[in-house]
Short mmCIF file of C-alpha atoms and ligand atoms in Angstrom, two decimals:
data_model
loop_
_atom_site.label_atom_id
_atom_site.label_comp_id
_atom_site.label_asym_id
_atom_site.label_seq_id
_atom_site.Cartn_x
_atom_site.Cartn_y
_atom_site.Cartn_z
CA MET A 317 -40.98 -2.08 -67.76
CA SER A 318 -39.30 -0.45 -64.23
CA THR A 319 -38.49 3.43 -64.70
CA SER A 320 -37.91 4.02 -61.25
CA SER A 321 -36.20 7.10 -61.24
CA HIS A 322 -33.00 7.14 -58.11
CA LEU A 323 -31.62 10.84 -59.36
CA GLU A 324 -33.28 13.55 -57.62
CA PRO A 325 -30.31 16.23 -56.28
CA PRO A 326 -28.87 15.97 -52.95
CA VAL A 327 -31.04 18.22 -50.94
CA ALA A 328 -30.40 20.31 -47.75
CA PHE A 329 -32.71 18.57 -45.26
CA PRO A 330 -34.42 19.94 -42.50
CA PRO A 331 -33.69 18.42 -39.26
CA GLY A 332 -37.56 17.13 -38.93
CA PRO A 333 -38.55 15.57 -36.15
CA SER A 334 -36.72 12.20 -34.16
CA LEU A 335 -37.72 9.38 -35.62
CA GLU A 336 -39.33 5.87 -34.03
CA PRO A 337 -37.39 2.80 -34.11
CA GLU A 338 -39.45 0.86 -36.18
CA ALA A 339 -38.95 3.49 -38.56
CA ILE A 340 -36.23 3.86 -39.05
CA GLU A 341 -35.23 0.88 -41.60
CA ASN A 342 -37.84 2.49 -44.00
CA ARG A 343 -36.22 6.22 -43.90
CA VAL A 344 -32.70 4.63 -44.43
CA ALA A 345 -34.21 2.30 -47.66
CA GLU A 346 -35.94 5.98 -49.13
CA GLU A 347 -32.67 7.76 -48.99
CA LEU A 348 -30.69 4.87 -50.24
CA ALA A 349 -32.92 5.31 -53.39
CA ARG A 350 -33.17 9.03 -53.81
CA ILE A 351 -29.66 9.95 -52.83
CA PRO A 352 -28.16 9.59 -56.83
CA PHE A 353 -24.52 8.11 -55.77
CA ILE A 354 -20.93 8.14 -57.39
CA ASP A 355 -19.68 5.13 -58.61
CA MET A 356 -15.65 5.93 -57.92
CA HIS A 357 -14.58 2.71 -60.09
CA THR A 358 -15.72 0.87 -62.60
CA HIS A 359 -14.32 -0.41 -66.49
CA LEU A 360 -16.93 1.54 -68.05
CA PHE A 361 -16.24 4.06 -70.91
CA SER A 362 -18.01 7.08 -72.40
CA PRO A 363 -19.12 7.19 -75.53
CA ALA A 364 -16.13 9.24 -76.94
CA LEU A 365 -14.19 5.93 -76.52
CA GLY A 366 -16.37 3.72 -78.94
CA GLU A 367 -15.76 0.34 -78.59
CA LEU A 368 -14.63 0.30 -75.42
CA GLY A 369 -17.56 0.64 -73.94
CA LEU A 370 -19.26 -2.87 -73.01
CA TRP A 371 -23.23 -3.08 -72.85
CA GLY A 372 -26.07 -5.52 -73.99
CA ILE A 373 -26.66 -8.91 -73.21
CA ASP A 374 -23.40 -11.14 -75.01
CA GLU A 375 -21.33 -8.95 -72.90
CA LEU A 376 -23.16 -9.34 -69.13
CA VAL A 377 -23.61 -13.32 -70.49
CA THR A 378 -19.72 -13.06 -71.14
CA TYR A 379 -19.19 -11.34 -68.05
CA HIS A 380 -15.37 -12.87 -66.16
CA TYR A 381 -16.98 -13.47 -62.97
CA LEU A 382 -19.42 -15.64 -65.37
CA GLU A 383 -17.18 -17.76 -67.40
CA ALA A 384 -15.00 -18.56 -64.05
CA GLU A 385 -18.72 -19.89 -62.80
CA LEU A 386 -19.07 -21.60 -66.71
CA PHE A 387 -15.87 -23.70 -65.99
CA ARG A 388 -17.41 -25.61 -62.79
CA SER A 389 -20.81 -26.89 -64.53
CA SER A 390 -20.01 -27.39 -67.29
CA SER A 391 -17.83 -30.02 -69.53
CA VAL A 392 -16.23 -27.39 -71.84
CA THR A 393 -12.00 -26.51 -72.13
CA PRO A 394 -11.11 -23.17 -72.08
CA GLU A 395 -9.83 -23.71 -75.29
CA GLU A 396 -12.90 -24.92 -77.06
CA TYR A 397 -14.56 -22.17 -74.92
CA TRP A 398 -12.01 -18.79 -76.22
CA ALA A 399 -12.49 -20.64 -79.71
CA MET A 400 -15.90 -19.67 -80.18
CA PRO A 401 -18.06 -16.59 -80.95
CA LYS A 402 -19.19 -15.04 -78.05
CA ARG A 403 -22.51 -15.37 -79.06
CA SER A 404 -21.93 -18.80 -79.04
CA GLN A 405 -20.57 -18.31 -75.54
CA ALA A 406 -23.23 -16.34 -74.41
CA ASP A 407 -25.97 -19.08 -75.44
CA LEU A 408 -23.45 -21.94 -73.05
CA ILE A 409 -23.29 -19.76 -70.31
CA TRP A 410 -27.11 -19.24 -70.81
CA ARG A 411 -27.61 -22.74 -71.08
CA THR A 412 -25.33 -24.04 -68.01
CA LEU A 413 -25.63 -21.49 -65.70
CA PHE A 414 -29.49 -20.17 -65.93
CA VAL A 415 -31.46 -23.20 -67.63
CA GLU A 416 -29.66 -26.20 -66.66
CA ASN A 417 -29.19 -24.64 -63.08
CA ALA A 418 -30.92 -21.74 -60.93
CA PRO A 419 -28.84 -18.70 -61.30
CA VAL A 420 -28.76 -18.48 -57.39
CA SER A 421 -24.50 -16.53 -57.08
CA GLU A 422 -24.48 -13.83 -57.10
CA ALA A 423 -22.96 -12.80 -60.50
CA THR A 424 -25.51 -14.57 -62.14
CA ARG A 425 -28.59 -13.63 -59.96
CA GLY A 426 -26.80 -9.78 -60.92
CA VAL A 427 -28.08 -10.61 -64.44
CA VAL A 428 -31.23 -11.79 -63.76
CA ALA A 429 -32.19 -8.17 -62.23
CA VAL A 430 -30.61 -6.82 -65.32
CA LEU A 431 -33.07 -8.35 -67.16
CA ARG A 432 -36.02 -7.63 -64.60
CA ALA A 433 -35.04 -4.32 -64.45
CA PHE A 434 -35.47 -4.03 -68.58
CA GLY A 435 -38.72 -6.28 -68.03
CA LEU A 436 -37.49 -9.22 -70.22
CA PRO A 437 -37.91 -12.65 -69.38
CA THR A 438 -35.56 -13.91 -66.89
CA GLY A 439 -36.30 -17.77 -67.34
CA GLY A 440 -36.31 -18.29 -71.52
CA PRO A 441 -34.91 -21.08 -72.81
CA ASN A 442 -32.66 -18.71 -74.98
CA LEU A 443 -31.42 -15.25 -75.29
CA ASN A 444 -33.55 -14.27 -78.51
CA GLU A 445 -36.16 -11.69 -76.61
CA ALA A 446 -33.18 -10.12 -74.80
CA ARG A 447 -30.48 -9.60 -78.28
CA GLU A 448 -33.58 -7.77 -80.06
CA TYR A 449 -34.40 -5.48 -77.09
CA PHE A 450 -31.07 -4.18 -76.51
CA ALA A 451 -30.14 -4.10 -80.57
CA GLY A 452 -32.66 -1.14 -80.63
CA ARG A 453 -31.47 0.66 -77.66
CA LYS A 454 -29.53 3.77 -78.86
CA LEU A 455 -26.59 4.02 -76.79
CA GLU A 456 -26.45 7.08 -75.31
CA ASP A 457 -29.84 7.71 -74.36
CA HIS A 458 -29.71 3.67 -72.71
CA ILE A 459 -26.66 5.41 -70.92
CA ASP A 460 -28.65 8.17 -69.30
CA HIS A 461 -31.87 4.96 -68.68
CA VAL A 462 -29.27 2.86 -67.11
CA PHE A 463 -27.93 5.53 -64.91
CA ARG A 464 -31.29 6.17 -63.89
CA LEU A 465 -32.23 2.39 -62.96
CA ALA A 466 -28.71 2.03 -61.26
CA GLY A 467 -29.05 5.08 -58.85
CA ILE A 468 -25.84 6.45 -60.17
CA SER A 469 -24.99 10.27 -61.29
CA GLU A 470 -21.66 9.61 -62.54
CA ALA A 471 -19.02 6.58 -62.84
CA VAL A 472 -15.29 6.78 -63.05
CA MET A 473 -13.96 5.19 -66.03
CA THR A 474 -10.65 3.03 -65.75
CA ASN A 475 -8.31 4.30 -68.42
CA ASP A 476 -4.69 2.96 -70.02
CA PRO A 477 -2.59 5.23 -71.72
CA LEU A 478 -0.46 2.43 -73.01
CA ASP A 479 -3.54 0.42 -74.09
CA PRO A 480 -3.08 -0.07 -77.87
CA VAL A 481 -6.78 0.53 -78.90
CA GLU A 482 -7.40 3.58 -75.36
CA GLY A 483 -4.41 5.28 -75.84
CA PRO A 484 -4.65 6.47 -79.26
CA LEU A 485 -8.23 7.61 -78.65
CA TRP A 486 -6.98 9.82 -76.03
CA GLU A 487 -3.98 11.10 -78.48
CA SER A 488 -6.38 11.71 -80.72
CA GLY A 489 -8.96 13.93 -78.43
CA ALA A 490 -11.26 11.89 -75.93
CA ARG A 491 -12.42 13.50 -73.30
CA GLY A 492 -14.35 12.17 -69.88
CA ASN A 493 -17.77 14.41 -69.80
CA ARG A 494 -20.30 15.26 -66.42
CA LYS A 495 -21.23 11.44 -66.06
CA PHE A 496 -18.30 9.84 -67.05
CA HIS A 497 -15.02 10.61 -65.10
CA PRO A 498 -10.86 9.66 -65.87
CA VAL A 499 -8.68 7.99 -63.95
CA LEU A 500 -5.04 7.06 -65.21
CA ARG A 501 -4.47 3.87 -64.89
CA LEU A 502 -0.99 2.85 -64.20
CA ASP A 503 -0.73 -1.18 -64.36
CA ARG A 504 1.51 -1.90 -67.02
CA VAL A 505 4.05 0.81 -65.86
CA LEU A 506 3.94 0.13 -62.90
CA ASN A 507 3.48 -3.57 -63.16
CA LYS A 508 4.90 -4.29 -65.97
CA TRP A 509 7.47 -1.92 -66.81
CA THR A 510 9.53 -5.29 -68.79
CA ASP A 511 7.51 -5.27 -71.36
CA HIS A 512 6.54 -1.44 -71.59
CA TRP A 513 8.95 0.62 -71.37
CA ARG A 514 9.65 0.76 -75.13
CA VAL A 515 5.79 2.18 -76.08
CA LEU A 516 6.76 4.93 -73.62
CA ALA A 517 10.15 5.26 -76.15
CA ALA A 518 7.97 5.21 -78.83
CA LYS A 519 6.06 8.02 -77.95
CA GLY A 520 9.10 10.07 -77.29
CA TYR A 521 10.17 9.60 -73.89
CA SER A 522 13.79 9.03 -73.24
CA VAL A 523 13.38 6.09 -70.97
CA ASP A 524 15.26 2.77 -70.80
CA ALA A 525 14.74 -1.30 -69.74
CA GLU A 526 16.18 -0.67 -66.45
CA ALA A 527 14.26 2.78 -65.72
CA SER A 528 18.19 4.15 -65.36
CA GLY A 529 19.15 7.87 -66.74
CA GLU A 530 16.45 10.00 -67.41
CA SER A 531 13.94 7.45 -66.87
CA ILE A 532 12.62 8.49 -63.97
CA ALA A 533 12.40 12.14 -64.82
CA GLU A 534 10.92 11.56 -68.25
CA VAL A 535 7.32 9.37 -66.54
CA ARG A 536 7.04 11.89 -64.49
CA ARG A 537 6.47 14.13 -67.87
CA PHE A 538 4.67 11.45 -69.21
CA LEU A 539 2.83 11.80 -66.40
CA ALA A 540 2.20 15.75 -66.78
CA ASP A 541 0.93 15.23 -70.38
CA TRP A 542 -1.67 12.62 -69.54
CA ARG A 543 -2.69 14.53 -66.69
CA LEU A 544 -3.33 17.54 -69.00
CA ARG A 545 -4.84 15.45 -71.54
CA MET A 546 -6.75 13.11 -69.37
CA GLN A 547 -7.32 15.27 -66.51
CA PRO A 548 -8.02 12.34 -64.45
CA VAL A 549 -9.62 12.72 -60.28
CA TYR A 550 -7.12 10.05 -59.45
CA MET A 551 -4.06 7.79 -60.57
CA ALA A 552 -4.62 3.82 -59.86
CA VAL A 553 -2.67 0.61 -60.02
CA SER A 554 -3.87 -2.68 -59.26
CA LEU A 555 -1.13 -4.50 -56.77
CA PRO A 556 -0.22 -8.39 -56.21
CA ASP A 557 -0.23 -9.47 -52.42
CA THR A 558 3.43 -9.78 -52.89
CA PHE A 559 3.15 -5.86 -53.10
CA GLN A 560 6.14 -3.61 -50.47
CA TYR A 561 6.87 -0.55 -49.66
CA PRO A 562 10.02 0.64 -49.92
CA GLU A 563 10.98 -1.79 -52.27
CA GLU A 564 14.05 -2.50 -54.30
CA SER A 565 12.42 -2.96 -57.70
CA ILE A 566 11.91 -0.47 -60.47
CA ARG A 567 7.87 -0.77 -59.57
CA GLY A 568 9.21 1.14 -56.10
CA ARG A 569 11.37 3.49 -57.47
CA LEU A 570 9.02 4.57 -60.01
CA LEU A 571 6.36 4.88 -57.29
CA LYS A 572 8.47 6.46 -55.03
CA GLU A 573 10.17 8.84 -57.41
CA ALA A 574 8.14 9.89 -59.88
CA VAL A 575 4.53 8.84 -59.27
CA VAL A 576 3.16 9.88 -55.57
CA PRO A 577 5.30 13.11 -56.12
CA ALA A 578 3.11 13.57 -59.70
CA CYS A 579 -0.13 12.68 -57.63
CA ARG A 580 1.17 15.69 -54.88
CA GLU A 581 2.02 18.25 -57.49
CA PHE A 582 -1.36 17.51 -59.09
CA ASP A 583 -3.54 17.03 -56.12
CA ILE A 584 -5.35 13.91 -56.99
CA PRO A 585 -5.37 10.57 -54.77
CA LEU A 586 -3.08 7.29 -55.69
CA SER A 587 -5.53 4.49 -55.66
CA LEU A 588 -4.03 1.01 -54.27
CA MET A 589 -5.55 -2.13 -55.11
CA ILE A 590 -3.71 -4.81 -52.96
CA GLY A 591 -3.84 -7.84 -53.08
CA VAL A 592 -3.86 -9.90 -56.67
CA ARG A 593 -2.07 -13.38 -57.31
CA TYR A 594 -2.07 -12.93 -60.84
CA GLN A 595 -3.02 -15.51 -63.30
CA VAL A 596 -2.69 -18.42 -60.64
CA ASN A 597 -5.21 -20.71 -64.05
CA PRO A 598 -4.24 -18.79 -67.31
CA ALA A 599 -6.11 -20.62 -69.08
CA LEU A 600 -8.97 -18.47 -67.90
CA ARG A 601 -7.89 -15.45 -69.09
CA LEU A 602 -9.35 -12.23 -67.17
CA ALA A 603 -11.14 -15.47 -65.20
CA GLY A 604 -7.47 -16.56 -64.02
CA ASP A 605 -6.60 -14.02 -61.25
CA GLY A 606 -6.52 -15.11 -57.47
CA VAL A 607 -6.02 -13.84 -54.15
CA GLY A 608 -3.86 -13.32 -51.45
CA LYS A 609 -3.24 -11.45 -48.29
CA ALA A 610 -1.38 -8.68 -48.32
CA ASP A 611 0.97 -7.14 -45.61
CA LEU A 612 -0.06 -3.87 -45.42
CA ARG A 613 2.69 -2.12 -43.69
CA ALA A 614 3.36 -1.26 -47.24
CA LEU A 615 0.67 0.94 -47.33
CA GLU A 616 1.85 2.31 -43.80
CA ARG A 617 5.02 3.34 -44.71
CA LEU A 618 3.99 5.25 -47.73
CA CYS A 619 1.09 6.78 -45.44
CA VAL A 620 3.83 7.43 -43.09
CA GLU A 621 6.51 8.92 -45.62
CA PHE A 622 3.70 10.76 -48.13
CA PRO A 623 1.43 12.73 -45.22
CA SER A 624 0.29 15.04 -48.17
CA ASN A 625 -0.86 12.37 -50.25
CA ARG A 626 -4.11 10.85 -50.36
CA PHE A 627 -4.43 7.61 -50.85
CA LEU A 628 -7.48 5.69 -51.92
CA ALA A 629 -7.48 1.54 -50.86
CA SER A 630 -9.40 -1.28 -51.60
CA LEU A 631 -8.38 -4.68 -50.39
CA LEU A 632 -8.70 -8.07 -52.42
CA SER A 633 -8.47 -9.96 -48.99
CA ARG A 634 -11.10 -10.29 -46.38
CA GLU A 635 -8.30 -11.01 -44.14
CA ASN A 636 -6.77 -7.88 -44.96
CA GLN A 637 -9.82 -5.63 -44.28
CA HIS A 638 -9.84 -4.97 -40.65
CA GLU A 639 -6.44 -4.15 -40.45
CA LEU A 640 -6.98 -1.09 -43.02
CA CYS A 641 -9.30 0.25 -40.73
CA VAL A 642 -7.19 0.52 -38.09
CA TYR A 643 -4.55 1.86 -40.26
CA ALA A 644 -7.43 4.18 -41.51
CA ARG A 645 -7.78 5.09 -37.68
CA LYS A 646 -4.02 6.17 -37.46
CA PHE A 647 -3.47 8.19 -41.13
CA ARG A 648 -6.45 11.06 -42.44
CA ASN A 649 -4.57 10.36 -45.54
CA LEU A 650 -5.58 6.67 -46.37
CA MET A 651 -9.16 6.03 -47.61
CA PRO A 652 -10.69 2.57 -47.18
CA PHE A 653 -12.65 1.76 -50.32
CA GLY A 654 -15.09 -0.74 -51.80
CA CYS A 655 -15.59 -4.81 -51.37
CA TRP A 656 -13.79 -5.48 -54.71
CA TRP A 657 -13.89 -8.14 -56.43
CA PHE A 658 -14.58 -11.71 -55.07
CA LEU A 659 -15.33 -9.39 -52.21
CA ASN A 660 -18.60 -8.04 -53.46
CA ASN A 661 -21.26 -10.85 -52.16
CA PRO A 662 -23.92 -9.89 -49.16
CA SER A 663 -22.31 -12.03 -46.92
CA VAL A 664 -18.49 -10.17 -46.90
CA VAL A 665 -19.90 -6.96 -47.75
CA GLU A 666 -22.23 -7.25 -45.04
CA GLU A 667 -20.24 -8.17 -42.55
CA ILE A 668 -17.21 -5.63 -43.71
CA THR A 669 -19.20 -2.49 -44.48
CA ARG A 670 -19.84 -3.00 -40.12
CA GLU A 671 -16.82 -3.64 -39.24
CA ARG A 672 -16.04 -0.54 -40.99
CA LEU A 673 -18.98 1.99 -38.69
CA GLU A 674 -18.09 0.80 -36.30
CA MET A 675 -14.02 1.01 -36.23
CA LEU A 676 -14.48 4.86 -39.11
CA GLY A 677 -18.08 6.36 -38.48
CA THR A 678 -19.16 7.45 -41.75
CA SER A 679 -15.25 8.39 -43.00
CA PHE A 680 -14.97 5.56 -45.45
CA ILE A 681 -16.50 4.53 -49.15
CA PRO A 682 -18.72 1.95 -48.97
CA GLN A 683 -18.37 0.64 -52.38
CA HIS A 684 -17.85 1.30 -55.61
CA SER A 685 -19.22 -1.40 -58.65
CA ASP A 686 -16.51 -2.54 -60.50
CA ALA A 687 -19.08 -2.63 -63.68
CA ARG A 688 -17.55 -3.89 -66.59
CA VAL A 689 -20.50 -3.73 -68.38
CA LEU A 690 -22.92 -1.27 -68.75
CA GLU A 691 -25.98 -2.39 -67.93
CA GLN A 692 -23.75 -4.21 -64.67
CA VAL A 693 -24.62 -0.89 -62.70
CA ILE A 694 -28.32 -1.71 -62.19
CA TYR A 695 -27.65 -4.84 -59.99
CA LYS A 696 -24.52 -4.10 -58.47
CA TRP A 697 -25.89 -0.89 -56.66
CA LYS A 698 -29.33 -2.34 -56.33
CA ASN A 699 -27.19 -5.33 -54.51
CA THR A 700 -25.62 -3.17 -52.45
CA ARG A 701 -28.56 -0.84 -51.13
CA ARG A 702 -30.30 -3.87 -50.58
CA THR A 703 -27.34 -4.87 -48.20
CA LEU A 704 -26.66 -2.13 -46.49
CA THR A 705 -29.72 -0.96 -45.71
CA PRO A 706 -30.17 -3.20 -42.08
CA VAL A 707 -26.73 -2.43 -41.87
CA LEU A 708 -27.01 0.62 -41.69
CA ALA A 709 -30.34 1.02 -39.52
CA ASN A 710 -28.95 -1.65 -37.04
CA SER A 711 -26.19 1.50 -36.48
CA TYR A 712 -29.07 3.92 -35.87
CA ARG A 713 -30.84 1.34 -33.69
CA LEU A 714 -28.20 0.63 -31.44
CA LEU A 715 -27.21 4.73 -31.49
CA MET A 716 -31.23 5.60 -30.44
CA GLU A 717 -30.82 2.54 -27.50
CA ASP A 718 -27.95 4.23 -26.81
CA GLY A 719 -29.65 7.57 -26.28
CA ARG A 720 -29.18 10.11 -28.73
CA ALA A 721 -32.50 10.53 -31.45
CA VAL A 722 -32.13 10.22 -35.18
CA THR A 723 -32.83 12.02 -37.56
CA GLN A 724 -34.08 12.01 -41.82
CA ALA A 725 -31.73 15.03 -41.74
CA ASP A 726 -29.03 12.44 -39.91
CA ILE A 727 -29.39 9.49 -42.16
CA HIS A 728 -29.52 11.65 -45.57
CA HIS A 729 -26.19 13.64 -44.48
CA ASP A 730 -24.50 10.13 -43.55
CA ILE A 731 -25.47 8.49 -47.13
CA THR A 732 -25.00 11.30 -48.86
CA ARG A 733 -21.48 11.29 -46.89
CA LEU A 734 -20.63 7.58 -47.99
CA PHE A 735 -21.84 7.81 -51.22
CA ARG A 736 -20.61 11.10 -52.84
CA THR A 737 -19.18 13.62 -50.69
CA ASN A 738 -16.63 11.83 -49.19
CA PHE A 739 -15.86 10.69 -52.97
CA GLU A 740 -16.58 14.61 -54.59
CA ALA A 741 -13.51 15.87 -51.14
CA TRP A 742 -10.94 13.12 -51.97
CA ALA A 743 -10.85 13.79 -55.88
CA ARG A 744 -11.33 17.86 -55.17
CA LEU A 745 -14.55 17.29 -57.13
CA LYS A 746 -16.50 20.49 -55.54
O1 RAT B 906 -12.91 -7.08 -60.99
C1 RAT B 906 -12.66 -6.77 -62.31
O2 RAT B 906 -13.47 -7.15 -63.23
C2 RAT B 906 -11.14 -7.47 -61.87
O3 RAT B 906 -11.22 -8.39 -62.87
C3 RAT B 906 -10.26 -6.09 -62.26
O4 RAT B 906 -11.17 -5.27 -63.44
C4 RAT B 906 -10.03 -4.89 -60.78
O5 RAT B 906 -11.23 -4.69 -60.55
C5 RAT B 906 -9.25 -4.00 -61.38
O6 RAT B 906 -9.39 -2.77 -61.89
O7 RAT B 906 -8.08 -4.38 -61.67
ZN1 ZN B 907 -11.69 -2.85 -60.98
#
């Protein structure tokens, strides 16, 4: 069982001697392992939010990234699959993707890395031993252990006030804690007003189907109430590839007149995750979304119109990444973050991060895990460290070649900035 700990607190580093070129890669790897990261976007939940928090082997194996892969390698139909109990779904995915085929994809390899981290068999014919192991874990201790193995000190949640299960938990007193920061996620309000305005109305806000009359002011009251209740570190929304701003739509008005002003008033960022083509194959449910290139003029207009707002931005399309860097060079209120979802593969992460370092120095946030199942942070952060070690090392080697000495203190400072303080400063955590 691996017990390696990454969680030494960040320390001020004496500058020290300049490093030899051959030493760079090891020093980068050491600092990446030593500095506890902040995972600034996940779908994990603090234990106070009860059953919402997913963990354990059956959840890991039925992750929607793996469900998408199942349907390519098995003859099971989505309808047959959804009718199965979770345990049988996990057994089928294990057999198909891990026993009958070598698990070489990013998402399947991730499960192998997690099993390995807990000293469990990685090539067994079934999941019995893993099930037994997870059944014996106590959640609070397990969370500490997992965070240590992943090298993270904190995870930022995704909290939906209109979720019929989650909303009432907050209303009856659930809170974030020092390990789990809340985020006010607004997809239902902004993207699905027609289906959800009645939920707001039922909670006592005077809103209507067209978001007319008092609706905008009432949405602001709703945001203010939830800001007090949840203390979110930012507000967030995922947006389609067709997103435009300004836009003659309910979303356009709510964004401009309620959400953006509320973020400014509360001095928190708005996270825009743009580029989803929702439900291109609805039979796959959560795995049914696709990707499309977005028009980043929308982001430009938001940055221009609201210079005193801070925007976190993650773009789902690989084709948007260079443009995002250019916009970040133009607008100091724009913070690119993460290699989101279909981009979180070593080949693409390497390319995007290299480009960002070249264009933005260390003024961006390289990654978030997007973990939906607790133990996923172990493999997702392991992969980030492994992929970024040579990328960062190469930047320092080029710098040395061009005539500037590099010390361990430089490396420590930069990695702390990338994986902690850029986010802390943006979200006013410190
Ligand atoms: O990566 C994912 O799990 C996606 O399904 C989405 O949840 C995405 O990350 C999001 O936050 O909308
Ligand atoms: Zn997400």
